Short mmCIF file of C-alpha atoms in Angstrom, two decimals:
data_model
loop_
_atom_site.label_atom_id
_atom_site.label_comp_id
_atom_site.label_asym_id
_atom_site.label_seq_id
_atom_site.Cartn_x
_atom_site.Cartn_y
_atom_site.Cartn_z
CA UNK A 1 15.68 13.97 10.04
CA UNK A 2 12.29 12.16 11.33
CA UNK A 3 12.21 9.59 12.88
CA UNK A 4 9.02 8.76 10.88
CA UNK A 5 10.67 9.31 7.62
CA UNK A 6 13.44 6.60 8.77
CA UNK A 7 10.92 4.72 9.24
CA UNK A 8 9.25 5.08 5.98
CA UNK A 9 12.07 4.03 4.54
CA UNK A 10 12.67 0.92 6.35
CA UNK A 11 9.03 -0.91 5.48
CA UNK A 12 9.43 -3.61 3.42
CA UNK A 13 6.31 -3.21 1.14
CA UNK A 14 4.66 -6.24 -0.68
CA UNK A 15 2.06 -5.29 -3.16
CA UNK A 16 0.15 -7.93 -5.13
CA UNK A 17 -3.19 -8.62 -6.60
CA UNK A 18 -5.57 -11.10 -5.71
CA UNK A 19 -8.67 -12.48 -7.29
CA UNK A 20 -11.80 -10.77 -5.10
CA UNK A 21 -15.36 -12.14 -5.57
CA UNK A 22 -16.90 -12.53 -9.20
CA UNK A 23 -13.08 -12.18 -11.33
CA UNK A 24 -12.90 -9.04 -9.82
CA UNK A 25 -9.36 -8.08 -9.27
CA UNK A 26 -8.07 -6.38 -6.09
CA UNK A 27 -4.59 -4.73 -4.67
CA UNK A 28 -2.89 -5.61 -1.48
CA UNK A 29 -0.56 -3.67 -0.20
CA UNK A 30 0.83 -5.41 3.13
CA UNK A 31 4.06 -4.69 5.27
CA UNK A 32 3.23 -0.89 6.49
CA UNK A 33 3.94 -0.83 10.22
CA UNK A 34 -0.33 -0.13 11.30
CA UNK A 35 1.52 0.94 14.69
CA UNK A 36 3.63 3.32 12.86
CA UNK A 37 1.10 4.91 10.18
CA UNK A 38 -2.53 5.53 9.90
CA UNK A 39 -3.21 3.09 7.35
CA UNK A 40 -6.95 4.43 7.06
CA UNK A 41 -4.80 7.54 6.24
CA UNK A 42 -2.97 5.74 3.39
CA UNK A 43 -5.38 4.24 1.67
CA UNK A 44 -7.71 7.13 1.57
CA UNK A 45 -4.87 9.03 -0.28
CA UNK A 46 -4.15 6.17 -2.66
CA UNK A 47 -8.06 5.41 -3.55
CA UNK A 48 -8.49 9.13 -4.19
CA UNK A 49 -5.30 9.19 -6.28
CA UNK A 50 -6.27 5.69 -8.11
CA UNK A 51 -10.43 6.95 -7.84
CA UNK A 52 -10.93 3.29 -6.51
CA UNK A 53 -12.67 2.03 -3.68
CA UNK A 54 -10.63 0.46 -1.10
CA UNK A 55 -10.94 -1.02 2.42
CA UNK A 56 -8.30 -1.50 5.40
CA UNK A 57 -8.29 -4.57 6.74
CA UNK A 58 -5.92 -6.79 8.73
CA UNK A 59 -3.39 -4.70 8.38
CA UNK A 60 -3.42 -4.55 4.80
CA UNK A 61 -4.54 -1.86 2.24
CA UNK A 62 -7.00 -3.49 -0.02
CA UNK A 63 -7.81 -1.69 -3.07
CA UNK A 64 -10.49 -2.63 -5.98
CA UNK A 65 -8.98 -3.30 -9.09
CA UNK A 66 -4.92 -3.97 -10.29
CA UNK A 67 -3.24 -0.97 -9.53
CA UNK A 68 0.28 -2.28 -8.93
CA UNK A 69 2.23 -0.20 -10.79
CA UNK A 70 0.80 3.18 -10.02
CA UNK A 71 0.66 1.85 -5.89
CA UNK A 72 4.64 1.74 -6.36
CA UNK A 73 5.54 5.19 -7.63
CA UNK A 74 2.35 6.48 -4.87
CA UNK A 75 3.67 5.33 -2.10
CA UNK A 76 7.39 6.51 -3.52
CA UNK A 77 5.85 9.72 -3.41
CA UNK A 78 4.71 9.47 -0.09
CA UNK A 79 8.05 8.74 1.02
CA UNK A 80 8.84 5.02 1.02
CA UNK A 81 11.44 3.40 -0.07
CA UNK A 82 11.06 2.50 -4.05
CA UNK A 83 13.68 -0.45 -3.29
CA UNK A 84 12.10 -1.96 -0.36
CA UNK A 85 8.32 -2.18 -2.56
CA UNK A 86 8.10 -5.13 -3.98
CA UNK A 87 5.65 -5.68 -7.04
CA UNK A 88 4.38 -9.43 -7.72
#
């Protein structure tokens, strides 16, 4: 097995939403190991998949709008753990 995939499984995923400029609404996604995965990588899969725009930054995945739901059963699919992603 990879050692990648090991990995995957191990990150401890928070994904919230936070209030952006104007009451617009945006995603976080924090916890994914930048040193580990291409975050710019990530989040250019889950904007096309959401058809949001999104930004990296800090570390975290910031996508417009509240996509916490779908986020979870994405990154599932991209092979992290569905246990260790945690939805506020």
């Amino acid at each position: 097995m990879l050692f990648k995939e090991v990995l995957k499984e191990q990150q401890r995923i928070r994904v919230y939403v936070e209030k952006a400029r104007y009451g617009k609404l945006k995603t976080i996604i924090e916890g994914i190991d930048e040193k580990e995965f291409d975050l710019n990588d990530i989040a250019k899969n889950l904007k096309a998949k959401l058809a949001c725009g999104g930004t990296v930054k800090n570390g975290k995945i910031e996508l417009q709008g509240d996509h916490r739901e779908r986020v979870k059963k994405l990154l599932a699919e991209l092979g992290f753990s569905e246990e260790l992603i945690e939805v506020e």
